[in-house]
PDB file of C-alpha atoms in Angstrom:
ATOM      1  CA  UNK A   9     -14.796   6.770 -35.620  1.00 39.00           C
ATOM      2  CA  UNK A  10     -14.746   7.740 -39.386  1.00 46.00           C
ATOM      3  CA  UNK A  11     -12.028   6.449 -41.280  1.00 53.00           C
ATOM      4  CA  UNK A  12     -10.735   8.149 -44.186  1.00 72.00           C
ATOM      5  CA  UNK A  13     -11.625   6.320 -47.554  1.00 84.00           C
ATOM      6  CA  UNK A  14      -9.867   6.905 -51.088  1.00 89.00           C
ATOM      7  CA  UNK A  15      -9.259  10.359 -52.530  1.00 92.00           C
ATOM      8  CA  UNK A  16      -8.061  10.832 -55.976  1.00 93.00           C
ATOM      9  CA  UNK A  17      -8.138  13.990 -58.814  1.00 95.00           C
ATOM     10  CA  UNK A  18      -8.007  13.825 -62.363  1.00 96.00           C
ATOM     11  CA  UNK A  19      -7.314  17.064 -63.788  1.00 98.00           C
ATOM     12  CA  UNK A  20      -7.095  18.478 -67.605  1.00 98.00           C
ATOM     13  CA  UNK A  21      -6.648  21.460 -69.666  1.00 98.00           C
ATOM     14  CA  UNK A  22      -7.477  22.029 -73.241  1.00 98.00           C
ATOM     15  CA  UNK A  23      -4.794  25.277 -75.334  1.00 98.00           C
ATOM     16  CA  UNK A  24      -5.732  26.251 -79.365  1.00 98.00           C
ATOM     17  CA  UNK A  25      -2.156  24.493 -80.678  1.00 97.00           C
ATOM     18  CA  UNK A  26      -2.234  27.082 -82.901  1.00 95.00           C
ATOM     19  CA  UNK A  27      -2.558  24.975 -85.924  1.00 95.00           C
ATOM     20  CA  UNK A  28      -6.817  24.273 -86.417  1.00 95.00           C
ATOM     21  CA  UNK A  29      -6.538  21.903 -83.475  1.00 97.00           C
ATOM     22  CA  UNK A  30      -6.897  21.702 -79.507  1.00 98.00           C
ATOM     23  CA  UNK A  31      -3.728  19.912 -77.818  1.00 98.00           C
ATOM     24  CA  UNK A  32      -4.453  18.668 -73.992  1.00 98.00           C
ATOM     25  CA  UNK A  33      -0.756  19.652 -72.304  1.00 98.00           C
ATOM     26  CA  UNK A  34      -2.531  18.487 -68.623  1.00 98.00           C
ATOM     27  CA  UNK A  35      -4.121  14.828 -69.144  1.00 98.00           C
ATOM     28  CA  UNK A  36      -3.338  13.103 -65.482  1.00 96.00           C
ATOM     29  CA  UNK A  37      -5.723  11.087 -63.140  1.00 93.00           C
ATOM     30  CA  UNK A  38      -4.826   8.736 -59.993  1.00 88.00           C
ATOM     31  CA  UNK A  39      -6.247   6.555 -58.259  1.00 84.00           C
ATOM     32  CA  UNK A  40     -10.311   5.305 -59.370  1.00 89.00           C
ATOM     33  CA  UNK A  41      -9.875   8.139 -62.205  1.00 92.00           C
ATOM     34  CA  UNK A  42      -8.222   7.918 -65.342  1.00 93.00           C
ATOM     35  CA  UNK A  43      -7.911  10.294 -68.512  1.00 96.00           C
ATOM     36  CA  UNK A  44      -8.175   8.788 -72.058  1.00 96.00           C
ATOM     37  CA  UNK A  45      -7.649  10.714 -74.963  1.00 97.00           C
ATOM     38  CA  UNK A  46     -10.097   9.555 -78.272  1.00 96.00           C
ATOM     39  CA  UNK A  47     -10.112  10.654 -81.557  1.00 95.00           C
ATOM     40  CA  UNK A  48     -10.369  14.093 -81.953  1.00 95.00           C
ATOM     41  CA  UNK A  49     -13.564  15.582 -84.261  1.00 95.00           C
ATOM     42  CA  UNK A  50     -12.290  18.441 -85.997  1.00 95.00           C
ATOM     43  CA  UNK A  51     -10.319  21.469 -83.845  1.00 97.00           C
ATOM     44  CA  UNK A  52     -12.242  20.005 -80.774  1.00 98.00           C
ATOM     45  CA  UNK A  53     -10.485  17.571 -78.527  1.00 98.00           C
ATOM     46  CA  UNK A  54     -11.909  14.487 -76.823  1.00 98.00           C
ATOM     47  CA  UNK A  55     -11.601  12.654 -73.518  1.00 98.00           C
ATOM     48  CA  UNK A  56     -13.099  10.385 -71.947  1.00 97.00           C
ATOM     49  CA  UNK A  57     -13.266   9.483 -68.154  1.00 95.00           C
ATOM     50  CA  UNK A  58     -13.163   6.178 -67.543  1.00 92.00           C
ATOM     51  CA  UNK A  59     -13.281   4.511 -63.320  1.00 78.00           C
ATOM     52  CA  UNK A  60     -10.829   1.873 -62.678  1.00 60.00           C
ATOM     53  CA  UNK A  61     -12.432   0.928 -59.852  1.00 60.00           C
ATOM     54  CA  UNK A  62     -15.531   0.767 -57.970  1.00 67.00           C
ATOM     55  CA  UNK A  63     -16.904   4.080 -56.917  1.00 74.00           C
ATOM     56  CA  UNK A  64     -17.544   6.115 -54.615  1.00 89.00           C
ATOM     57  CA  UNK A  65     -17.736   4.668 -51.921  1.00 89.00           C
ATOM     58  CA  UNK A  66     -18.556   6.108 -48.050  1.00 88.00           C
ATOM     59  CA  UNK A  67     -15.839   7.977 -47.188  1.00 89.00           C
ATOM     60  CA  UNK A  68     -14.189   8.717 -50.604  1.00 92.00           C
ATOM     61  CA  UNK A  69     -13.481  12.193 -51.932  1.00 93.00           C
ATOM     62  CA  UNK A  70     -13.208  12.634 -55.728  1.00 94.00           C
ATOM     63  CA  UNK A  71     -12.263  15.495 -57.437  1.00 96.00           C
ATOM     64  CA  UNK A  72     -12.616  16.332 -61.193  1.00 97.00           C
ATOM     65  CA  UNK A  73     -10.860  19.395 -63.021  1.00 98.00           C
ATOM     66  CA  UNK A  74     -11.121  21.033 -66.532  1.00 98.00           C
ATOM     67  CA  UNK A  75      -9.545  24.168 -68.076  1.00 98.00           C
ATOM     68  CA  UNK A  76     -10.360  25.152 -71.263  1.00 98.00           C
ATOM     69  CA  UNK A  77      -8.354  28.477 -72.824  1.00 98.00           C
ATOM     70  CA  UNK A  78      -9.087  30.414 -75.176  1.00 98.00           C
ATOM     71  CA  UNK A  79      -9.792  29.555 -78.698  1.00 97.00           C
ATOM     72  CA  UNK A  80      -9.516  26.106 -77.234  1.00 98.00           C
ATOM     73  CA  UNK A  81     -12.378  23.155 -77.853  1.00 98.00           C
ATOM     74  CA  UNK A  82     -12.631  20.207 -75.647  1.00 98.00           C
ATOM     75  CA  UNK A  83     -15.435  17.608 -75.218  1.00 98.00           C
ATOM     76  CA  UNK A  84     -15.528  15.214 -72.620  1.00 98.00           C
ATOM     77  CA  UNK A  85     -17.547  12.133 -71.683  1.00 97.00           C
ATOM     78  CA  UNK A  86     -17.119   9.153 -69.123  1.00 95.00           C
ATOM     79  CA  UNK A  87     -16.865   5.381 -70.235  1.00 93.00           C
ATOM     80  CA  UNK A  88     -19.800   4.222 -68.279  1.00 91.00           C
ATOM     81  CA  UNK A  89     -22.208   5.271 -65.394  1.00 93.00           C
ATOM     82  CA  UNK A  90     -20.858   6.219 -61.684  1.00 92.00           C
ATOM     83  CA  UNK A  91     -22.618   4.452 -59.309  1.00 92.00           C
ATOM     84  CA  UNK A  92     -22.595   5.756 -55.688  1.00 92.00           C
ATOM     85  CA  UNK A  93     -22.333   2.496 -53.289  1.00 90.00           C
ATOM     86  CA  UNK A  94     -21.972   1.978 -49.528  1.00 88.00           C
ATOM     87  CA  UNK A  95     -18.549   1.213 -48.423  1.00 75.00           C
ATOM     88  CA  UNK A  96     -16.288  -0.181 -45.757  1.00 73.00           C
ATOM     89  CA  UNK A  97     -15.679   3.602 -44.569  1.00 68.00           C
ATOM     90  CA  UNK A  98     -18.210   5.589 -42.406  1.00 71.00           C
ATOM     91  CA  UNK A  99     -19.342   8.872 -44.015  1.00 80.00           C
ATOM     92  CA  UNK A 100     -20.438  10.875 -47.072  1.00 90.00           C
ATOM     93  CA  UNK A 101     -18.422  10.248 -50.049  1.00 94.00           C
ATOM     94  CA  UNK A 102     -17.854  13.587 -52.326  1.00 95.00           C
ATOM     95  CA  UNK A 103     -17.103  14.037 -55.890  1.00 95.00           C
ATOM     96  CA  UNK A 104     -16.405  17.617 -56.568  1.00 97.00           C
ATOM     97  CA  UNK A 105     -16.118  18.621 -60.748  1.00 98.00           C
ATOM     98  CA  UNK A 106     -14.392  22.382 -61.286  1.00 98.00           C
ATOM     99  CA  UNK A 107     -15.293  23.857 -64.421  1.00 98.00           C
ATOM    100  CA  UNK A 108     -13.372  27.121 -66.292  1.00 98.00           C
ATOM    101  CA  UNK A 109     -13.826  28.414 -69.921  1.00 98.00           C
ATOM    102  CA  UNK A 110     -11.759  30.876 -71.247  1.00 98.00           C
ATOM    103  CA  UNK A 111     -13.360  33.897 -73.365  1.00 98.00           C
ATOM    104  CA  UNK A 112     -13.331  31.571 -76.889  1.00 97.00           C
ATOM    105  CA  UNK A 113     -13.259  28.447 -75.599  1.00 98.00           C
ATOM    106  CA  UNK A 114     -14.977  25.289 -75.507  1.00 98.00           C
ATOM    107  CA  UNK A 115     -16.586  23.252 -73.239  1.00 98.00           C
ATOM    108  CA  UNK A 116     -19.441  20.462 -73.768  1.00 98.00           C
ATOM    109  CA  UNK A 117     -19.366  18.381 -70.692  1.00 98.00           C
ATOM    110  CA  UNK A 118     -21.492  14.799 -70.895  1.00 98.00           C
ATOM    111  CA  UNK A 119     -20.595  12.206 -68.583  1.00 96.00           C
ATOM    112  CA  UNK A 120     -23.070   9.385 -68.171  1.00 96.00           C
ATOM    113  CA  UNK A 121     -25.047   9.234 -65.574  1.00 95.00           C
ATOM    114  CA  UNK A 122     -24.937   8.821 -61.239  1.00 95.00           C
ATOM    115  CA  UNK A 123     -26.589   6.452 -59.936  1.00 95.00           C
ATOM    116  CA  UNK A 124     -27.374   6.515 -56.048  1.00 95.00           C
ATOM    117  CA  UNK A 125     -27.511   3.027 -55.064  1.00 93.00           C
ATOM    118  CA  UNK A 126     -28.947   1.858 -51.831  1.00 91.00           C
ATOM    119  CA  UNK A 127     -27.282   2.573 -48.653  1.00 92.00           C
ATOM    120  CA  UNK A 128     -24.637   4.997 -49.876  1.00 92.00           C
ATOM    121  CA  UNK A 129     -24.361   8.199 -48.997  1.00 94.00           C
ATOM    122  CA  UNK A 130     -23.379  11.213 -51.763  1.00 95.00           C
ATOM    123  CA  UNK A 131     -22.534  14.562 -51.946  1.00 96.00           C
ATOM    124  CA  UNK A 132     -21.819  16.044 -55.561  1.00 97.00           C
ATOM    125  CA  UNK A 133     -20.789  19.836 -55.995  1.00 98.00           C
ATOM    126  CA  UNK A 134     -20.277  20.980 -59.728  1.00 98.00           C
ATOM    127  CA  UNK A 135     -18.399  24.285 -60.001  1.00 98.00           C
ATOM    128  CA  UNK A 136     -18.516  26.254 -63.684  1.00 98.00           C
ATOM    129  CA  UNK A 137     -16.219  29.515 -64.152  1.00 98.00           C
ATOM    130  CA  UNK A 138     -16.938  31.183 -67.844  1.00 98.00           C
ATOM    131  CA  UNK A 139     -15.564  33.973 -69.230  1.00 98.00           C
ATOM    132  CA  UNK A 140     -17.904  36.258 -71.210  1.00 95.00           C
ATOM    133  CA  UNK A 141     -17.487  34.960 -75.121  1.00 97.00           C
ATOM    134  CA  UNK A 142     -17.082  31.407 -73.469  1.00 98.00           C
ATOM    135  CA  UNK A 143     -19.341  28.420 -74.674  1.00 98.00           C
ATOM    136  CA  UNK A 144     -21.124  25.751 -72.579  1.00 98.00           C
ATOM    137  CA  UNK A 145     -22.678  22.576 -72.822  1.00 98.00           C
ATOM    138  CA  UNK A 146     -23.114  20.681 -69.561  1.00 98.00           C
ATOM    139  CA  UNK A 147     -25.420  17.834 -68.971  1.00 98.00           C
ATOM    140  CA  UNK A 148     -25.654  16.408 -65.464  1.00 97.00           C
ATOM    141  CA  UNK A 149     -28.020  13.128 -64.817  1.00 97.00           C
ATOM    142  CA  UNK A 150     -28.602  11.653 -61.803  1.00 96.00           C
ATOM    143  CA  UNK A 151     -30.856   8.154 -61.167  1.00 96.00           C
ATOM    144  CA  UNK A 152     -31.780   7.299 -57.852  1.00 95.00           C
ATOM    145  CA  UNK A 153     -31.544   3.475 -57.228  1.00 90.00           C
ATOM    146  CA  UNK A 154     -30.120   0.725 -59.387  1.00 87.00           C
ATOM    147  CA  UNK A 155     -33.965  -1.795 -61.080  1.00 81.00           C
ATOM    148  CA  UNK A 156     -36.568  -2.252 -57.814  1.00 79.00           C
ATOM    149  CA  UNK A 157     -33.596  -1.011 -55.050  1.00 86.00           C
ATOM    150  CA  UNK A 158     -34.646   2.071 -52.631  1.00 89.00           C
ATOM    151  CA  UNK A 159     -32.015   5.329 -53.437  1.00 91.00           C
ATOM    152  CA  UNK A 160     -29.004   6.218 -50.982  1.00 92.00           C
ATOM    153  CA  UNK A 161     -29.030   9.692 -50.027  1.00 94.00           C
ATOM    154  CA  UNK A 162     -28.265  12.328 -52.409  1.00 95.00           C
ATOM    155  CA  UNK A 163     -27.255  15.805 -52.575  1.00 96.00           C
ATOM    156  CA  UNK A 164     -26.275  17.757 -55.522  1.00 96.00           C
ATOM    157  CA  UNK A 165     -25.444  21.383 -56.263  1.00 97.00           C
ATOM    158  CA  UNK A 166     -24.768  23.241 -59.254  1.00 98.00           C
ATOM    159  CA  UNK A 167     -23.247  26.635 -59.661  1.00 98.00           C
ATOM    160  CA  UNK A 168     -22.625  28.039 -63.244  1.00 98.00           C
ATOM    161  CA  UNK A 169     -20.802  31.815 -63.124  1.00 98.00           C
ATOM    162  CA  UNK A 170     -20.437  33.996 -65.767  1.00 97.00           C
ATOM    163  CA  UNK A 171     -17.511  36.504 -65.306  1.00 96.00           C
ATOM    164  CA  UNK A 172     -17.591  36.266 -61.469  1.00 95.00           C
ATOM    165  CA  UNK A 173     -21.670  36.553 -61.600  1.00 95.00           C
ATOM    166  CA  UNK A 174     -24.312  33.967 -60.502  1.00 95.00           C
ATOM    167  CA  UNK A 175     -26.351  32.359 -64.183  1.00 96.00           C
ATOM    168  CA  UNK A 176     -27.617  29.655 -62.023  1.00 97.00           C
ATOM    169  CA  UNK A 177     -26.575  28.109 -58.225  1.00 97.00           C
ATOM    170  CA  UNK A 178     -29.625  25.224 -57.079  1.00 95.00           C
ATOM    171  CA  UNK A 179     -29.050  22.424 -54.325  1.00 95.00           C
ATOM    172  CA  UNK A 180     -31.477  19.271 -54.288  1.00 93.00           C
ATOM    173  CA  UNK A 181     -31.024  16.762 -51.784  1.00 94.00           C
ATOM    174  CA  UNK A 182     -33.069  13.233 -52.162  1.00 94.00           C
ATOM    175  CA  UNK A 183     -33.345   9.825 -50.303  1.00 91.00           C
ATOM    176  CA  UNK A 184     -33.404   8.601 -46.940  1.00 90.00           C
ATOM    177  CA  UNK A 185     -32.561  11.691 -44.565  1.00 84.00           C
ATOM    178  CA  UNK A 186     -33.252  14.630 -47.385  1.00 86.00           C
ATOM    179  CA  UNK A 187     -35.771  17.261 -46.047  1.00 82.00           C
ATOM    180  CA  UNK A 188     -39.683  15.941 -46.326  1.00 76.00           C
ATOM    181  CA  UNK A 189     -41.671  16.809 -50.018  1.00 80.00           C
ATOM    182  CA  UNK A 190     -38.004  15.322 -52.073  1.00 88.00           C
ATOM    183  CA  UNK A 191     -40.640  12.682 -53.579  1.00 86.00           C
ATOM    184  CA  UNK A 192     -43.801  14.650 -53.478  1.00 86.00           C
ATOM    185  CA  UNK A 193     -45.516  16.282 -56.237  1.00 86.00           C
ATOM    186  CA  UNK A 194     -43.394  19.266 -55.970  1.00 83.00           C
ATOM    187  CA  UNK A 195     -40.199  17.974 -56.444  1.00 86.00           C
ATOM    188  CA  UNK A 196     -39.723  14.712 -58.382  1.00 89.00           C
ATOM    189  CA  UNK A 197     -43.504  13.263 -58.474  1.00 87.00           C
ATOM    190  CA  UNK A 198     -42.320   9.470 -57.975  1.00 88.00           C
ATOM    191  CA  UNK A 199     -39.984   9.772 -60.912  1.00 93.00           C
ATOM    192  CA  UNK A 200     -36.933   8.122 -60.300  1.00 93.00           C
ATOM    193  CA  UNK A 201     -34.208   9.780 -63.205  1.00 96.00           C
ATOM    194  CA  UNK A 202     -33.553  13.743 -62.618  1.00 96.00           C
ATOM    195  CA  UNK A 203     -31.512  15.657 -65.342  1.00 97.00           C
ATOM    196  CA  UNK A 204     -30.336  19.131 -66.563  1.00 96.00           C
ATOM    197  CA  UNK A 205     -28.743  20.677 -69.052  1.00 98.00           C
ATOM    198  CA  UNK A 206     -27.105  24.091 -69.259  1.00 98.00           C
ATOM    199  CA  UNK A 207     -25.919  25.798 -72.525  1.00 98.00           C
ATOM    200  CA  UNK A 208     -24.398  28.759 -72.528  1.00 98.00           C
ATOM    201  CA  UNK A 209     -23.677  30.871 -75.876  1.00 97.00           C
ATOM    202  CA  UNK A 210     -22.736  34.121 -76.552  1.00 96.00           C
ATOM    203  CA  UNK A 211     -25.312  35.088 -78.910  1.00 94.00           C
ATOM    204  CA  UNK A 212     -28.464  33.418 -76.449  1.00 95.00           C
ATOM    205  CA  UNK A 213     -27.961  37.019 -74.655  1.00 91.00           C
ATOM    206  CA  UNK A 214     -29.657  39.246 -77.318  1.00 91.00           C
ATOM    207  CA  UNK A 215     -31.819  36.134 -78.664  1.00 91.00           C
ATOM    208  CA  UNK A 216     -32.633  33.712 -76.230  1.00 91.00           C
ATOM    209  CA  UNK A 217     -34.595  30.650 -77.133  1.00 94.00           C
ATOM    210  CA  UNK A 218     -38.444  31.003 -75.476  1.00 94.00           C
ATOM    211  CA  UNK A 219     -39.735  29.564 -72.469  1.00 96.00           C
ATOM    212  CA  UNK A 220     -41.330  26.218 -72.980  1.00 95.00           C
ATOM    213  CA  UNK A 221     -42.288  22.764 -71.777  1.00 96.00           C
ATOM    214  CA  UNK A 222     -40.737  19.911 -73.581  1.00 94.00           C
ATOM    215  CA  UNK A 223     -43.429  16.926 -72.647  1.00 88.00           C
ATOM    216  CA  UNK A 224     -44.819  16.463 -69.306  1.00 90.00           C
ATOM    217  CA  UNK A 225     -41.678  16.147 -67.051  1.00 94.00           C
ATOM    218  CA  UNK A 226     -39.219  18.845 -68.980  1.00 96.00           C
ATOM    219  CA  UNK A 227     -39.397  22.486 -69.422  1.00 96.00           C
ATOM    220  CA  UNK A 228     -36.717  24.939 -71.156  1.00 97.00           C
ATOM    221  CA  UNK A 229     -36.224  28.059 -69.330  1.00 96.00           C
ATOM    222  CA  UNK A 230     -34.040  30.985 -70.141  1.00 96.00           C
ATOM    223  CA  UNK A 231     -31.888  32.391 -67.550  1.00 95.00           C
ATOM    224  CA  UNK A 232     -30.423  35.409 -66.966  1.00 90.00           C
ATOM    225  CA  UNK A 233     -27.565  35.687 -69.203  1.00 90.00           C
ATOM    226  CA  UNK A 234     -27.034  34.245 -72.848  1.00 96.00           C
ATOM    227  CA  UNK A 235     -27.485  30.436 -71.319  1.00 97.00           C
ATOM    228  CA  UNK A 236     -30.867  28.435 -71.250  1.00 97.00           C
ATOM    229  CA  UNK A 237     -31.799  25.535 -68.346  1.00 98.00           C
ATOM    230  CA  UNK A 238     -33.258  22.391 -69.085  1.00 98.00           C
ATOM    231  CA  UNK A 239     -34.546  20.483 -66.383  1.00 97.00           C
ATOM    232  CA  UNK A 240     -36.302  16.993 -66.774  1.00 97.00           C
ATOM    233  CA  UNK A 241     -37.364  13.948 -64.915  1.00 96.00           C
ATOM    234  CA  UNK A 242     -38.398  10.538 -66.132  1.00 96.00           C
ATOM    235  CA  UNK A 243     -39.085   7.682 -64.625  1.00 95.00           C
ATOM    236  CA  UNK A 244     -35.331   5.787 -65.816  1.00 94.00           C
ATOM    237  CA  UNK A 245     -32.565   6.124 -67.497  1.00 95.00           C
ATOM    238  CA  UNK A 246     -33.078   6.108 -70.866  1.00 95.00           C
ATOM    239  CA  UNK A 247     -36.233   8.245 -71.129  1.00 96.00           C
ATOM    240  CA  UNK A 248     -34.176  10.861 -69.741  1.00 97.00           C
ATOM    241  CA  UNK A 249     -31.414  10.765 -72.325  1.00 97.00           C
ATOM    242  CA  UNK A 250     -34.306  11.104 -74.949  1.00 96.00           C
ATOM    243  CA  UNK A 251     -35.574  14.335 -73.436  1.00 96.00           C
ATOM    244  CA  UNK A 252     -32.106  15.938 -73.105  1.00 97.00           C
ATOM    245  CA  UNK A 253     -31.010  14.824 -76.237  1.00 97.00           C
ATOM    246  CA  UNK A 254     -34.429  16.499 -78.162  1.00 96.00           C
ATOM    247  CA  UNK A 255     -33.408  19.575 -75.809  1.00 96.00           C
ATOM    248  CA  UNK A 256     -29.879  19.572 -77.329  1.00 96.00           C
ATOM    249  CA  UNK A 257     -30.677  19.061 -80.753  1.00 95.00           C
ATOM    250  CA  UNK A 258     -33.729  21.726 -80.591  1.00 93.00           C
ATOM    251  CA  UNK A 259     -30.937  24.426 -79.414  1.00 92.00           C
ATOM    252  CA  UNK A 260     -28.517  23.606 -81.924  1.00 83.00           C
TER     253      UNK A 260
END
C-alpha cells in the first residue's frame, strides 16, 4: 500500500508599490519550503527558495507558486540544488511550479539545479501563464545522478502560454523505466546535465534573435511568439551553467 509522504506549498506574489519599487504582500512557505526575501536590485524584488529539509522524497508532493502583476519585477532563485532521493514512502514524488505574469511585469525565474539521485522516483510539471507585454526569463536544469551513481527516474514537462496560447509545451522522461532511445543519440547522447532556458520579450515578436547552435550540445531556437528556446546538454553541472549563462548574456 502507498502511504502518503509530505506535501507542502510555498506561494508568492510580486505588486509595483507604486513608489520605483516591487513589494511582495504574499511571501509564505510550509513545510520543506521556505521564502526569504534578499536585497532588492533596483525596482526588482528578490527571493530566494531555500529547503529546510531533505527533498523530495517518494511519495512527497511539492508545490511552488508565483504571481507577478503588472508593472511589478520579481527575481527568484533557490539557496542550493534539489536533489530528488528515494524515501520511506512508496511512489512518485511531484513538485509542481505555477507561473503568471501580468501584462508589465516581471519574471526571471533561476533556481539551481535537480538532481535525480539513484532510486528515486520524480515527476516535475512547470506551468507559465503570461500576459501579452509580460517578460520572461526561466531557466530549468536538471542532472541525472549525483558523481559515478546511476539516475532515478525522471519526468519533466514544461508548458509556457502566452495569453491562453501554447509558445512551447515538451515532456522528457529519463532513467530506469523511461521509454527506450532516453540515452541514445537522439535524445541526450550519454550526457548526463539537460537544461533550458526560455525568454520571453515583447519586442522578440517583430525581431527575433536567429536560429543558431551555441557549441556542440546547445542550439537557440526561436519560437512562435516574441520568446526564444535554449536547450543544452553537457556532460555535468557546471558546463551547463556556462552554456546557459553565454545564452543569457548573448540575448541581453
Amino acid at each position: 500500500m502507498t502511504t502518503a509522504g509530505v506535501r507542502a506549498t510555498a506561494r508568492m506574489s510580486a505588486r509595483d508599490d507604486g513608489r520605483g519599487g516591487t513589494s511582495l504582500p504574499v511571501l509564505e512557505g510550509d513545510g520543506p519550503l521556505a521564502l526569504r526575501r534578499t536585497r532588492a536590485r533596483g525596482s526588482e524584488a528578490r527571493v530566494m527558495l531555500v529547503g529546510a529539509m531533505s527533498g523530495p522524497l517518494g511519495g512527497d508532493h511539492f508545490t511552488v507558486e508565483a504571481e507577478v502583476a503588472e508593472g511589478a519585477r520579481l527575481h527568484v532563485g533557490s539557496a542550493a540544488a534539489t536533489i530528488a532521493l528515494p524515501g520511506q514512502h512508496k511512489g512518485e514524488a511531484r513538485y509542481d511550479v505555477r507561473l503568471a505574469v501580468a501584462d508589465g511585469g516581471e519574471l526571471c525565474w533561476l533556481p539551481e539545479q535537480l538532481i535525480s539521485a539513484g532510486g528515486s522516483e520524480l515527476s516535475v510539471s512547470s506551468r507559465v501563464d503570461l500576459r501579452a507585454g509580460a517578460r520572461l526569463v526561466f531557466r530549468e536544469e536538471q542532472v541525472l545522478g549525483r558523481a559515478g551513481e546511476e539516475p532515478g527516474r525522471l519526468t519533466s514537462r514544461l508548458t509556457v502560454r502566452l495569453d491562453g496560447r501554447p509558445l512551447l509545451d515538451q515532456e522528457l522522461a529519463c532513467g530506469p523505466g523511461a521509454p527506450g532511445g532516453w540515452d541514445g543519440p537522439a535524445v541526450l547522447a550519454g550526457q548526463r546535465a539537460l537544461g533550458q532556458l526560455v525568454v520571453v520579450r515583447p519586442d522578440f515578436g517583430t525581431a527575433p534573435p536567429a536560429a543558431r547552435m551555441l557549441g556542440e550540445y546547445a542550439a537557440l531556437t526561436p519560437l512562435a511568439g516574441p520568446a526564444v528556446l535554449v536547450t543544452a546538454l553537457a556532460p555535468d553541472a557546471l558546463r551547463l551553467r556556462r552554456v546557459l549563462d553565454e545564452a543569457l548574456l548573448l540575448l541581453g
